[in-house]
Coordinates of N, CA and C in Angstrom, one line a residue:
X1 N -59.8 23.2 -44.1 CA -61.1 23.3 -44.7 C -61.6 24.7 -44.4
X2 N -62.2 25.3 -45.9 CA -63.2 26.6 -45.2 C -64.1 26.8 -44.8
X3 N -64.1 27.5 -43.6 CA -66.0 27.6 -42.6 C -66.7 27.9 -43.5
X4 N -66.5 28.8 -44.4 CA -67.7 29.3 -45.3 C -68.6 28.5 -46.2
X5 N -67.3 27.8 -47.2 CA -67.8 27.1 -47.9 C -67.5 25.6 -47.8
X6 N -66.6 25.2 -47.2 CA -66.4 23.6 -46.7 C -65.4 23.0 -47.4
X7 N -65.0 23.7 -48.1 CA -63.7 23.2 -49.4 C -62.2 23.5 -49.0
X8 N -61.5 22.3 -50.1 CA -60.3 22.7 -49.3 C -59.6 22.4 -51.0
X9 N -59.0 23.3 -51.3 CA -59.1 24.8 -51.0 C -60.4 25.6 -51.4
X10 N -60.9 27.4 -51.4 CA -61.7 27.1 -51.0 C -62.2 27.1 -52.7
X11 N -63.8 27.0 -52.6 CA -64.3 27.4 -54.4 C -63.6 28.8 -54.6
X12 N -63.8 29.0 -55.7 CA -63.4 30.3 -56.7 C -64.4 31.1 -55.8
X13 N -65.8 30.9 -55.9 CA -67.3 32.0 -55.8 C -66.8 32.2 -54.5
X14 N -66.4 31.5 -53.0 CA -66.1 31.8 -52.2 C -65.3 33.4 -51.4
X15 N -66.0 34.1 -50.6 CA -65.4 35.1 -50.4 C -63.9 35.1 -49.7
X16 N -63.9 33.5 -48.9 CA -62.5 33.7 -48.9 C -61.2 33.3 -49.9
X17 N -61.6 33.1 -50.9 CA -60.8 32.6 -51.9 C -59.7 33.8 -52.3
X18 N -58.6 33.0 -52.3 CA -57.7 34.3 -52.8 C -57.9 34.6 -54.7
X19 N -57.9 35.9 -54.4 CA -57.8 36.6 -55.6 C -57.2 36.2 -56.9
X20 N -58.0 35.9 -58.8 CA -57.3 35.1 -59.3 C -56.1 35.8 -59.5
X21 N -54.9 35.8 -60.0 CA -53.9 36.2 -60.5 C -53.6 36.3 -62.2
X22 N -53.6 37.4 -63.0 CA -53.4 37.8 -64.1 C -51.9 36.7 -64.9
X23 N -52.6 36.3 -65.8 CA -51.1 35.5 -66.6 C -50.2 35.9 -67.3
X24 N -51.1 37.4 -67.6 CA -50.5 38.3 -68.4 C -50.9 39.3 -68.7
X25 N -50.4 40.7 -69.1 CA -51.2 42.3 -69.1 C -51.4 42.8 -70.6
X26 N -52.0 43.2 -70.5 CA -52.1 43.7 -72.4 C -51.6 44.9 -72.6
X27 N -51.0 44.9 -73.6 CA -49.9 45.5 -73.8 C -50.7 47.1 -74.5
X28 N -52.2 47.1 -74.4 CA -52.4 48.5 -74.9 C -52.5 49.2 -73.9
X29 N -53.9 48.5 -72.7 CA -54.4 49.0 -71.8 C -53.8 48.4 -70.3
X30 N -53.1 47.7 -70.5 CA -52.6 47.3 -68.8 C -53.4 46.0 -68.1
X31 N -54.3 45.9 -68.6 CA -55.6 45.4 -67.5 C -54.6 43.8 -67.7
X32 N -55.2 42.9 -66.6 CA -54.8 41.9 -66.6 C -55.4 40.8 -67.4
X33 N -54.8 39.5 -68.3 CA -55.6 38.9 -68.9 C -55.4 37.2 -68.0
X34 N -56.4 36.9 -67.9 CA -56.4 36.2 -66.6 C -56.6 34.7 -67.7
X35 N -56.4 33.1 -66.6 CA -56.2 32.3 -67.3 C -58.0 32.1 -68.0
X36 N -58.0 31.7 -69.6 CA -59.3 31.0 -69.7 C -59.8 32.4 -70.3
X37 N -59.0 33.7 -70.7 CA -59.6 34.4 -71.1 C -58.9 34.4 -72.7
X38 N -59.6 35.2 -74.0 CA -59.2 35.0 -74.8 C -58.2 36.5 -75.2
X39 N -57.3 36.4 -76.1 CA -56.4 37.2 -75.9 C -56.0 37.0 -78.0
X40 N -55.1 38.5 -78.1 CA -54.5 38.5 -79.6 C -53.0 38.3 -79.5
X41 N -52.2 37.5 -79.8 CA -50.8 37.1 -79.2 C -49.7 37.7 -80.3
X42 N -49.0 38.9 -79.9 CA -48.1 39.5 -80.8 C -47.2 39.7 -80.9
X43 N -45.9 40.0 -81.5 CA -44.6 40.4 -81.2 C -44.5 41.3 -79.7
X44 N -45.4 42.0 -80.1 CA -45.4 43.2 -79.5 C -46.0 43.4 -77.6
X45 N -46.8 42.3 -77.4 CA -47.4 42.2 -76.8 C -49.0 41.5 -76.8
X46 N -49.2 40.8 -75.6 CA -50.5 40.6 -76.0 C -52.0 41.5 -76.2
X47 N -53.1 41.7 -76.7 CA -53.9 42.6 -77.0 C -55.0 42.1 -76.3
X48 N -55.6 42.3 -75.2 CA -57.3 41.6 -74.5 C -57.9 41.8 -75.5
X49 N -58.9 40.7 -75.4 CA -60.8 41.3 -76.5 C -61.4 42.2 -76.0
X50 N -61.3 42.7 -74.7 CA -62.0 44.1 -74.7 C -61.2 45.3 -75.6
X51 N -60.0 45.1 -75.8 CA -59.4 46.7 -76.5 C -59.4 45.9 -78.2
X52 N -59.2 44.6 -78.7 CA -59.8 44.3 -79.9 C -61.0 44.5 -79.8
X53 N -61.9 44.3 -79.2 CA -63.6 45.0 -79.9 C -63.4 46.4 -79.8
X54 N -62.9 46.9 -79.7 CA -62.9 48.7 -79.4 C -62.3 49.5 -80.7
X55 N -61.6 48.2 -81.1 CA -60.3 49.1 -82.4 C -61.4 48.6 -83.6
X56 N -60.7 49.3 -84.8 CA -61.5 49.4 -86.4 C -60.7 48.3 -86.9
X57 N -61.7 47.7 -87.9 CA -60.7 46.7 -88.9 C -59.6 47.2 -89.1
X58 N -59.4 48.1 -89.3 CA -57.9 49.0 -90.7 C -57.0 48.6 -88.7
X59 N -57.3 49.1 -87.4 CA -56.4 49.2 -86.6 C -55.8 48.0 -86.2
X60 N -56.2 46.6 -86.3 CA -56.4 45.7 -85.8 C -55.5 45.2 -87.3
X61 N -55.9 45.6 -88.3 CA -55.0 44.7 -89.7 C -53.5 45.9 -89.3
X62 N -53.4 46.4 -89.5 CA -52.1 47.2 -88.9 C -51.0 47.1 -87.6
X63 N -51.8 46.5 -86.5 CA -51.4 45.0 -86.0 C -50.6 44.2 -86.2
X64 N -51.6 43.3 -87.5 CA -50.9 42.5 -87.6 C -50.2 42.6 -88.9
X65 N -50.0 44.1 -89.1 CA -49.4 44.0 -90.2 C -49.4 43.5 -92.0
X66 N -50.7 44.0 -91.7 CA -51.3 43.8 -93.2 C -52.2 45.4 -93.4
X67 N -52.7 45.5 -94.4 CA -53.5 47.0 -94.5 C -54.6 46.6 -95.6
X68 N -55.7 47.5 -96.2 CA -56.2 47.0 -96.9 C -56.2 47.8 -98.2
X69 N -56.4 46.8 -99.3 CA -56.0 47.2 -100.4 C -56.8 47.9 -101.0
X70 N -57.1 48.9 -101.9 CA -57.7 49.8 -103.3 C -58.0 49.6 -104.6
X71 N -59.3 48.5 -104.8 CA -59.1 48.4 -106.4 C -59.3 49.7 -107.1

């Protein structure tokens, strides 16, 4: 059991808690996408919501491999 927080194992908020571990890295920017986060799942790799909110419609449809059309 932990002195700090009394848990076994200990809580997450706890400062002795070990560190979460990444399930998977995004394949634009590296960062880790950790469990319970939301993610874009692709041939290619997966893409975090932080670098999808960052990219333009047109980059994100090119992606997935569509583009937009011109009447």
């Amino acid at each position: 059991m932990c002195s700090t927080c009394l848990s076994t194992p200990c809580h997450p908020r706890c400062p002795n808690a070990p560190e979460p571990v990444a399930r998977m890295a995004c394949s634009r920017c590296g960062d880790g996408i950790m469990e319970g986060d939301e993610y874009l799942g692709l041939d290619g790799g997966p893409i975090c919501e932080g670098c999808l909110s960052e990219m333009t419609v047109k980059e994100v449809l090119e992606l997935v491999g569509e583009r937009l059309i011109t009447a």
